[in-house]
CSV table of C-alpha atoms in Angstrom, one decimal:
chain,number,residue,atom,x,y,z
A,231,UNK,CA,-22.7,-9.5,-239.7
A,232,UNK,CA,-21.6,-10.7,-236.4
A,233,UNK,CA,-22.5,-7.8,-233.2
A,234,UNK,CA,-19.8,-6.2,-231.9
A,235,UNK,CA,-21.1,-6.6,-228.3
A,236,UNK,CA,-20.3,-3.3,-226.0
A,237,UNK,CA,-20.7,-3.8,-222.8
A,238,UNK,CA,-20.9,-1.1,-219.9
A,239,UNK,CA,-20.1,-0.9,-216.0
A,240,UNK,CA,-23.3,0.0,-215.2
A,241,UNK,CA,-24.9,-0.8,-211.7
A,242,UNK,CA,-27.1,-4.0,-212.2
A,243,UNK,CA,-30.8,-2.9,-210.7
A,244,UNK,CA,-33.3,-5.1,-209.0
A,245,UNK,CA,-34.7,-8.1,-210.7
A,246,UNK,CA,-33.4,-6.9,-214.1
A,247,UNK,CA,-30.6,-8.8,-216.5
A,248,UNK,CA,-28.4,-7.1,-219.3
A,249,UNK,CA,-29.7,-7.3,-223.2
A,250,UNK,CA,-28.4,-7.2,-226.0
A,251,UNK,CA,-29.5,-4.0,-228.6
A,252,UNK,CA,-30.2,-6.6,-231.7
A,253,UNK,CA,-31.7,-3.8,-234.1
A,254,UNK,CA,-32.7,-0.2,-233.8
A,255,UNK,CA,-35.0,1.3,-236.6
A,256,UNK,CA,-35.6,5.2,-236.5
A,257,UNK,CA,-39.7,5.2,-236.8
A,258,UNK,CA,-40.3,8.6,-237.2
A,259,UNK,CA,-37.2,11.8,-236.2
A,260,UNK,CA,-38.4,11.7,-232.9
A,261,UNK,CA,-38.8,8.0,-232.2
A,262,UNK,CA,-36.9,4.7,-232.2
A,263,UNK,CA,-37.8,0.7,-231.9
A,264,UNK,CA,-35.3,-1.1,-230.2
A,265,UNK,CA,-35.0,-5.0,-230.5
A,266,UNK,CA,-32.8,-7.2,-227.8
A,267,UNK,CA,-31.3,-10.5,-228.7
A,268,UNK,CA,-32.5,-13.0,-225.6
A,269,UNK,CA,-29.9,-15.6,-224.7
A,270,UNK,CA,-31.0,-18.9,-224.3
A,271,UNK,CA,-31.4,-18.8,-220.5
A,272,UNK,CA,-32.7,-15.3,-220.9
A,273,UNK,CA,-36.3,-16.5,-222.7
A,274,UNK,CA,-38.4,-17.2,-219.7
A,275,UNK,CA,-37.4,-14.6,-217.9
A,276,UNK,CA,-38.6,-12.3,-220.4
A,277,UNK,CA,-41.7,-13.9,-221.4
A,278,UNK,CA,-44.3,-11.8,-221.9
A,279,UNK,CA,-48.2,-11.0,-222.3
A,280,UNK,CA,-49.2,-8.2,-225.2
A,281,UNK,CA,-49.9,-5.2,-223.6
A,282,UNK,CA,-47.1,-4.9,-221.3
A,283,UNK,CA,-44.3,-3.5,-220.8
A,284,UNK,CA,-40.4,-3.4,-220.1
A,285,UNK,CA,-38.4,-1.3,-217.7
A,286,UNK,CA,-35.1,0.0,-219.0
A,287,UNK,CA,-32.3,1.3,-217.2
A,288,UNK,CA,-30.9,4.1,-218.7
A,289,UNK,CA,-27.2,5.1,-217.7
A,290,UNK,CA,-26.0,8.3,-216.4
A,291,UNK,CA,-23.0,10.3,-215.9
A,292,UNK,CA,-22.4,9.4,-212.5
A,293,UNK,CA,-22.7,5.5,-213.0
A,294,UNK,CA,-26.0,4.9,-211.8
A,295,UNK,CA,-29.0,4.7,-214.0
A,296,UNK,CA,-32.1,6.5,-214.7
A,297,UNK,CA,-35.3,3.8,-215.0
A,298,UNK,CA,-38.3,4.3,-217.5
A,299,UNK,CA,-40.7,2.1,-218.6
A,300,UNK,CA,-41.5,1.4,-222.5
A,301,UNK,CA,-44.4,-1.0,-224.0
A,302,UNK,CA,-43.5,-4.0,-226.1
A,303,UNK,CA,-44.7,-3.5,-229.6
A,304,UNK,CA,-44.2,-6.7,-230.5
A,305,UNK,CA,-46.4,-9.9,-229.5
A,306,UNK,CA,-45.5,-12.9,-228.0
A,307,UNK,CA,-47.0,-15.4,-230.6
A,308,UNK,CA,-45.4,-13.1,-233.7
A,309,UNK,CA,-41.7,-15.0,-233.7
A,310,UNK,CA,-40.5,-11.5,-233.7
A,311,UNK,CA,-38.0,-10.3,-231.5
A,312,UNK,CA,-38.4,-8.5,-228.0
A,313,UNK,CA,-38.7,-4.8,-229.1
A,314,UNK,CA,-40.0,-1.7,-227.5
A,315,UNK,CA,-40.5,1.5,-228.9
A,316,UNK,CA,-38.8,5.2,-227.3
A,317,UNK,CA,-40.2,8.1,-228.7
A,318,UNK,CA,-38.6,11.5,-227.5
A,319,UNK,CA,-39.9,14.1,-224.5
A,320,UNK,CA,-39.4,17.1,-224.2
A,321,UNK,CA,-36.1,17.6,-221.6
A,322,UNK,CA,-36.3,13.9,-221.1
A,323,UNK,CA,-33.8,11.9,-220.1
A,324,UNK,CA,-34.0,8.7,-220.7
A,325,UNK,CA,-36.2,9.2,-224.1
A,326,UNK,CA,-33.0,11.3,-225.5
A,327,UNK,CA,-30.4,9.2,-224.6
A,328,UNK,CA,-32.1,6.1,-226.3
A,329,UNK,CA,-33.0,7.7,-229.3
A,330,UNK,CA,-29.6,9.4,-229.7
A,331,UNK,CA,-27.7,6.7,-228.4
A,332,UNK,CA,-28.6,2.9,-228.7
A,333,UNK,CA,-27.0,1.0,-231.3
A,334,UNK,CA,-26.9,-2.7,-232.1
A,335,UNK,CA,-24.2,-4.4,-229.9
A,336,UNK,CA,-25.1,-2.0,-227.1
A,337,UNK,CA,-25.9,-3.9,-224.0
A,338,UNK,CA,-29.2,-2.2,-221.6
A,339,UNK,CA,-29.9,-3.2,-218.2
A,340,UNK,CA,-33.2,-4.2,-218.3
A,341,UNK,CA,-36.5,-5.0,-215.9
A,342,UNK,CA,-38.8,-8.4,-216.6
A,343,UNK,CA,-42.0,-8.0,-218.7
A,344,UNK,CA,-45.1,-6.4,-216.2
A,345,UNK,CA,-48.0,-4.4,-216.7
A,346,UNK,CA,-51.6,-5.4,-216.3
A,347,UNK,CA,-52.7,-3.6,-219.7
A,348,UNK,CA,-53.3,-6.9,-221.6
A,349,UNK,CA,-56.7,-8.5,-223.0
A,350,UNK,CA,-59.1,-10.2,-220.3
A,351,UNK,CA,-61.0,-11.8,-223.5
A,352,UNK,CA,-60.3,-13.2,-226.9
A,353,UNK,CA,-63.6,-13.5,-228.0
A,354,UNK,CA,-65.1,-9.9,-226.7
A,355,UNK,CA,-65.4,-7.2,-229.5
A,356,UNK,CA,-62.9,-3.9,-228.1
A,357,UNK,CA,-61.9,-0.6,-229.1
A,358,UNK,CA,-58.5,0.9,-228.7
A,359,UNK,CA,-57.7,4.6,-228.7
A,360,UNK,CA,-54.0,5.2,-228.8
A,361,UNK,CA,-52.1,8.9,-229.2
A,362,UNK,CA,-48.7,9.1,-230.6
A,363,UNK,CA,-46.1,6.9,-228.9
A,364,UNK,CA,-49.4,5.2,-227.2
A,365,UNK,CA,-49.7,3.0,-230.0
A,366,UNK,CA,-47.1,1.0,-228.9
A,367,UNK,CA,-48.8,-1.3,-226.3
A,368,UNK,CA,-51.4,-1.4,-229.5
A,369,UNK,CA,-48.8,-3.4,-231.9
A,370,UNK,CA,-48.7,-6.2,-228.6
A,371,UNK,CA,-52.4,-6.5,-228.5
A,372,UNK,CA,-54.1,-6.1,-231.7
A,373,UNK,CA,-52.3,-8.6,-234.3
A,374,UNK,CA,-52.4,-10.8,-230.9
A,375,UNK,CA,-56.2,-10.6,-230.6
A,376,UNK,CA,-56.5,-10.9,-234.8
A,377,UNK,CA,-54.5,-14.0,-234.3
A,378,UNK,CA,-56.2,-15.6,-231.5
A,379,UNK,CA,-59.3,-14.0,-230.8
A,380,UNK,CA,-62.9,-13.8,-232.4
A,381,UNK,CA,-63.9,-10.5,-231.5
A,382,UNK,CA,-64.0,-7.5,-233.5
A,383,UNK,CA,-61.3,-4.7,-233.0
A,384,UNK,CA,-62.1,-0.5,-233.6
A,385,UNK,CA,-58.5,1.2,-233.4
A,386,UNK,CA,-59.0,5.0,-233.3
A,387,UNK,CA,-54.8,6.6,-233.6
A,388,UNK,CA,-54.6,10.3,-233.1
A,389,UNK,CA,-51.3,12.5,-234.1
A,390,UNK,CA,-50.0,15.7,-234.8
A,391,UNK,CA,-49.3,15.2,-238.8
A,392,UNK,CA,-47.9,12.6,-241.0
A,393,UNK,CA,-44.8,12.2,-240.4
A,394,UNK,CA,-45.4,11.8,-236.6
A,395,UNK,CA,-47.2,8.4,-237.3
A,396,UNK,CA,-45.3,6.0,-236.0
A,397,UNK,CA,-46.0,2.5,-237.5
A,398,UNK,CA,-48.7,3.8,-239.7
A,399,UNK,CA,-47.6,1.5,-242.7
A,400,UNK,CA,-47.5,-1.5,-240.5
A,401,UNK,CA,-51.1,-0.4,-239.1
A,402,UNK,CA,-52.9,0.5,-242.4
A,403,UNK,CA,-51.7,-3.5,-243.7
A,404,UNK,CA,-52.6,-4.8,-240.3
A,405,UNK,CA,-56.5,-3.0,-241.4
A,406,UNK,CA,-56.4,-4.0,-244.7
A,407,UNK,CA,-55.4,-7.8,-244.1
A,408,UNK,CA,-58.5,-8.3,-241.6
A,409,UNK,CA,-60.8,-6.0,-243.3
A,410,UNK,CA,-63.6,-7.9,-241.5
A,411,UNK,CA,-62.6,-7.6,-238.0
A,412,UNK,CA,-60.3,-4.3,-237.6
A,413,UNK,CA,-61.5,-0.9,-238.5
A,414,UNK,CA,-58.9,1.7,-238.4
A,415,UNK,CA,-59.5,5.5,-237.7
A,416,UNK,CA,-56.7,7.9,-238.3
A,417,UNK,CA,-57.0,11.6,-236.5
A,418,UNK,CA,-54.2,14.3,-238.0
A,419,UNK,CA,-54.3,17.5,-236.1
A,420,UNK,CA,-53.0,19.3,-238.7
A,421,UNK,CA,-56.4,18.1,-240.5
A,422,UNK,CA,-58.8,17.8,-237.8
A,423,UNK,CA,-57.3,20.2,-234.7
A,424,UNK,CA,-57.1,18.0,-231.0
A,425,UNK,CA,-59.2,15.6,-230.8
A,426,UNK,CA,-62.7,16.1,-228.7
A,427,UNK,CA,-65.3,14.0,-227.9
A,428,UNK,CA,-67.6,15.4,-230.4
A,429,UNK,CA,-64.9,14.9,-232.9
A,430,UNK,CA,-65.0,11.4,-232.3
A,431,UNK,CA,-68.7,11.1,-232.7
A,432,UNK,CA,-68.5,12.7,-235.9
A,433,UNK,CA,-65.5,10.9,-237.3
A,434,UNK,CA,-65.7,6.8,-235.8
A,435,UNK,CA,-68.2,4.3,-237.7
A,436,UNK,CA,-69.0,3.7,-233.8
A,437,UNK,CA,-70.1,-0.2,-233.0
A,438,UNK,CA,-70.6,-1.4,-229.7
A,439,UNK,CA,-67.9,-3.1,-227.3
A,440,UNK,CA,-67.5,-5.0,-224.8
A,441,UNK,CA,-63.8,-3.2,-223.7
A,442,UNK,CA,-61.8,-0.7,-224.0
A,443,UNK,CA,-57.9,0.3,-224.4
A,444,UNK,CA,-57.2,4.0,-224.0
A,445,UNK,CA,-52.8,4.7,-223.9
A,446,UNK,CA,-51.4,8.5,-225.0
A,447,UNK,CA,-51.5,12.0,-223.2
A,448,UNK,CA,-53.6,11.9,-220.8
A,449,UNK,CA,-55.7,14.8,-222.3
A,450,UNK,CA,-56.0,12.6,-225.1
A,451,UNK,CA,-57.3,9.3,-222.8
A,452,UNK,CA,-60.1,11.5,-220.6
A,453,UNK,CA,-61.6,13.4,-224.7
A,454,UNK,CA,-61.5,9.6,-225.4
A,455,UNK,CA,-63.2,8.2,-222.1
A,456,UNK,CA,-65.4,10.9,-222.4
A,457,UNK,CA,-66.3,9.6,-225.9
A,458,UNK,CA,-66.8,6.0,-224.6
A,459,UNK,CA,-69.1,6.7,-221.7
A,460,UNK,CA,-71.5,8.6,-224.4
A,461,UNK,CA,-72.0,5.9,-226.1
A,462,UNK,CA,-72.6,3.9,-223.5
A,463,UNK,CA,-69.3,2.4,-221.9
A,464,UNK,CA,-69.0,1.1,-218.2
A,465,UNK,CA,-66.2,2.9,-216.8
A,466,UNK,CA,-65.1,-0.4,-215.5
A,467,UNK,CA,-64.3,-1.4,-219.0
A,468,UNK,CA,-62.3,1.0,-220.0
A,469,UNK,CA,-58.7,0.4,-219.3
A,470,UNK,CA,-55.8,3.3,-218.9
A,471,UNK,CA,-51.9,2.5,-219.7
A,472,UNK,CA,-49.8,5.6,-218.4
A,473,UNK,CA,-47.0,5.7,-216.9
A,474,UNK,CA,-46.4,9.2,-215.2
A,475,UNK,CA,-45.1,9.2,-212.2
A,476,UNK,CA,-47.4,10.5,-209.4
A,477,UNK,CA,-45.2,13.6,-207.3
A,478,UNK,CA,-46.8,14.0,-204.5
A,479,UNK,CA,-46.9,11.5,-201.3
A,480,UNK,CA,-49.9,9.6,-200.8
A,481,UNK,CA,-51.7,9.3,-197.6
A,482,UNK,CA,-52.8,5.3,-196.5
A,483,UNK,CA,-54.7,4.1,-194.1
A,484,UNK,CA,-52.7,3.6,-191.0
A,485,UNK,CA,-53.1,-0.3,-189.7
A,486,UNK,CA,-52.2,-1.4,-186.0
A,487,UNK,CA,-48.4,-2.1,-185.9
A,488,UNK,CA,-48.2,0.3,-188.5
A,489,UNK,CA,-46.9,3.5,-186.5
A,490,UNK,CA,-44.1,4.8,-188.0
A,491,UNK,CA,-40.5,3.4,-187.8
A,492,UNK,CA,-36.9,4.3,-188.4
A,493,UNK,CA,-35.6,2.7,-191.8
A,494,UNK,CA,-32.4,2.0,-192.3
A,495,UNK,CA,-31.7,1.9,-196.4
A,496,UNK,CA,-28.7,0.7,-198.3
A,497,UNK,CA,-28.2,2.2,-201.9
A,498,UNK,CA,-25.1,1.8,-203.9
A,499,UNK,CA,-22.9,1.2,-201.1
A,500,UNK,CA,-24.5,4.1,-198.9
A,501,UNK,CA,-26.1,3.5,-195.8
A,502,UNK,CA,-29.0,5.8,-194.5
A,503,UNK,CA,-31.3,6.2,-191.4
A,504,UNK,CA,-34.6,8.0,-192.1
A,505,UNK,CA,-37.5,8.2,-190.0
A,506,UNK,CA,-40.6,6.8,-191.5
A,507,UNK,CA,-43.6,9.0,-190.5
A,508,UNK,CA,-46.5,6.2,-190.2
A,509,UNK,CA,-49.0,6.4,-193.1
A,510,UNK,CA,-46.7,6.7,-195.5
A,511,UNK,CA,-45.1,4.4,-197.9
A,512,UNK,CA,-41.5,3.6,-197.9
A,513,UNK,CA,-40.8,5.3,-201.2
A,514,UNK,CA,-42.5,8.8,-200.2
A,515,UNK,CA,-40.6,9.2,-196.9
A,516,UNK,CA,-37.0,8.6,-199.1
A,517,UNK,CA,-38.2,11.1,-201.4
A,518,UNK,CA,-39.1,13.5,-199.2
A,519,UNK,CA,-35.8,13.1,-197.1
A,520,UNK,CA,-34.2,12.8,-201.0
A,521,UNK,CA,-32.4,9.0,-200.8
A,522,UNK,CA,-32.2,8.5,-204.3
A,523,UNK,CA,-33.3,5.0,-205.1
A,524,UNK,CA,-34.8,4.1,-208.7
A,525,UNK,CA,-38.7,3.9,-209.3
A,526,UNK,CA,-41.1,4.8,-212.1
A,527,UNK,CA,-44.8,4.1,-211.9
A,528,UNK,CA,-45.2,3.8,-207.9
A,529,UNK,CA,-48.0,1.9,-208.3
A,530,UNK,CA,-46.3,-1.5,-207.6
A,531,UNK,CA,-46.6,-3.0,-211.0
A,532,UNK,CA,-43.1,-2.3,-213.1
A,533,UNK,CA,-40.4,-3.2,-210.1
A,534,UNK,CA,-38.5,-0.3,-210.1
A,535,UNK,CA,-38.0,0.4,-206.7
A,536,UNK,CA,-37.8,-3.5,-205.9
A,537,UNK,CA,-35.8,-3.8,-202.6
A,538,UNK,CA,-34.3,-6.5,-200.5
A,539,UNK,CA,-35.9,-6.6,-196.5
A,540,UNK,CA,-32.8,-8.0,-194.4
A,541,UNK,CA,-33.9,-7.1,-190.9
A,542,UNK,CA,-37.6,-6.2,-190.3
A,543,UNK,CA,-41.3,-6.3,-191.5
A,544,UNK,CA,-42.7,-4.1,-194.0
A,545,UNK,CA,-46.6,-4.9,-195.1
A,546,UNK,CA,-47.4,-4.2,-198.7
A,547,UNK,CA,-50.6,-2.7,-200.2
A,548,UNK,CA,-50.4,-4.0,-203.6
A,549,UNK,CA,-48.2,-6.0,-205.7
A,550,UNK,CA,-48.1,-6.9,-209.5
A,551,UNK,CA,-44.6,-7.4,-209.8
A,552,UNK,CA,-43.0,-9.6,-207.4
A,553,UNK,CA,-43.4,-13.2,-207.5
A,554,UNK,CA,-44.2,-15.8,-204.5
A,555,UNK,CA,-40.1,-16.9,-204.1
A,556,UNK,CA,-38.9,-13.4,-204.0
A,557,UNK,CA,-41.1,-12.6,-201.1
A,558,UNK,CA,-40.3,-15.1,-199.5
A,559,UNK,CA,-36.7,-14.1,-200.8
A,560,UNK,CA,-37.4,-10.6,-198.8
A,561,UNK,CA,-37.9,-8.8,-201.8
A,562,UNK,CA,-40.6,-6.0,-201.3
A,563,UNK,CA,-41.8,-2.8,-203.5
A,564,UNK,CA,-40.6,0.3,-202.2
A,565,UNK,CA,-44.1,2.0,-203.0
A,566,UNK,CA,-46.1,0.4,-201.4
A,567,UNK,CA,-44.3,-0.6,-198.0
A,568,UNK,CA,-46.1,0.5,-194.9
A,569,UNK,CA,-44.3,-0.5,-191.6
A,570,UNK,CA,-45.3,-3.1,-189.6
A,571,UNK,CA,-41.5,-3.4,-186.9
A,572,UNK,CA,-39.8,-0.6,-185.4
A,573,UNK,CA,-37.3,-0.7,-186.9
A,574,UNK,CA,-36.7,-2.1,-190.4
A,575,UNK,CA,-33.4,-2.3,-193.0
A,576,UNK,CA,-34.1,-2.8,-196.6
A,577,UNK,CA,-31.3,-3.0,-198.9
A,578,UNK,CA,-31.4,-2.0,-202.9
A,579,UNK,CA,-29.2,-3.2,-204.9
């Protein structure tokens, strides 16, 4: 059956493009997978490595949007389409709206594929601990590494009961296909209680590794780091996905030319002067003086707060977003902007 395609006067955001809701499959009753239908000119913009993620723009009230950022579940060899999974939080925004509200036909504003939680290795033996919706990012990189890769694979997946597993039946054929290379460890807290670190001892068939992937709570990440360094993990091996927003500013180091500066920022249509107290990135001095401008992870990897420099320099501390034409385009990450002019005008559109 044809899509009725529903489109929405939503604000576009930085470096994103509008996609079509192909599919939308209830997981569990607090969690959804959401596929998009990619138009022909729309496929390299959205290619992808497993492991990463997508940033979604989720319409509010007012017209703007509220941006999130959801792992792809699917991987890029698997034919299947782009698809990311949403499970509910608690008074969250964005999380509610999706799962009560996208439909096929449905069109989402939606960021390019970024992260850096994707496999260094395909011939490395790893272990992945994932919590809840943290198994997402899990569905990219396993049947990716099983596909391509050597290695063997130890999945640990902790949740609160059974019907809070979200793609267990997929996971349990995934084991059970590639007996040989994937062993997979269910925790149930209505079975076991919260996981520990002595739990884990007592429950994984442990092997050694030569990386890990930890994604969940982050309660449930350190119990499982904490588990990993006893048996004799580098901490430099073991990789983190989360992404909770930091609230408080962050102090840099301060470099010559990099004093402080008025900032002149443009946001939907609205034009603000704010003094930008040196030593602090561009993104904490508009919160702090509250100019509303989207970001998520402010850690300069999804985009979110991707702005346009028109008059100005700004120098950045890090970037794993933003490609070598859109700097030179002016583009520049909100979050990690330090001042390098007097004076500076940045507009986000």
């Amino acid at each position: 059956m044809a899509l009725q395609l529903l489109r929405r006067v939503v604000p576009s955001a930085p470096r994103s493009q509008r996609l079509f809701v192909s599919e939308v499959v209830h997981e569990t009753a607090d969690a959804v997978a959401i596929s998009f239908h990619l138009q022909r000119h729309q496929a390299k913009h959205f290619a992808y490595r497993s492991g990463q993620f997508l940033t979604v723009h989720v319409p509010c009230d007012d017209g703007s949007t509220t941006a999130r950022c959801y792992s792809l579940c699917t991987a890029p060899d698997s034919g299947e389409p782009l698809t990311i999974a949403v499970k509910r939080v608690p008074d969250g925004f964005a999380s509610n709206w999706l799962c009560d509200n996208a439909e096929p036909g449905m069109d989402l504003e939606v960021g390019r594929p970024a992260g850096r939680f994707v496999p260094t290795s395909t011939t490395v033996d790893v272990a992945v601990f994932a919590a809840g919706s943290g198994i997402t990012p899990v569905l990219s990189i396993v049947p990716w590494l099983l596909r391509n890769g050597t290695g063997h694979i130890q999945l640990v997946y902790a949740n609160r009961d059974k019907d809070s597993v979200m793609f267990g039946e997929r996971l349990r054929e995934l084991a059970g296909s590639h007996a040989d290379r994937l062993v997979l460890t269910e925790w149930l807290e209505s079975e076991r209680g919260l996981p520990t670190a002595e739990g884990l001892r007592e429950l994984v068939a442990w092997q050694p590794v030569d990386e890990a992937f930890l994604c969940g709570p982050s309660a449930f990440m350190d119990i499982a780091n904490d588990f990993l360094v006893g048996v004799g993990i580098e901490a430099d091996k073991i990789r983190r996905e989360n992404f909770t927003s930091t609230s408080a500013a962050r102090q840099v180091p301060v470099d010559v030319g990099s004093q402080g500066a008025t900032a002149v920022v443009t946001h939907r249509g609205r034009t603000t002067s704010i003094d930008w107290k040196p030593g602090t990135v561009l993104l904490d001095n508009l919160i702090e003086q509250k100019v509303n401008i989207p970001y998520v992870c402010r850690e300069g990897v999804c985009g979110g707060c991707a702005g346009r420099l028109t008059s100005g320099e700004v120098r950045m501390l890090g970037n794993e977003f933003l490609e070598d034409h859109e700097i030179e385009a002016g583009w520049r990450l909100a979050c990690q902007s330090l001042p390098v002019s007097d004076h500076v005008e940045i507009l986000f559109e």
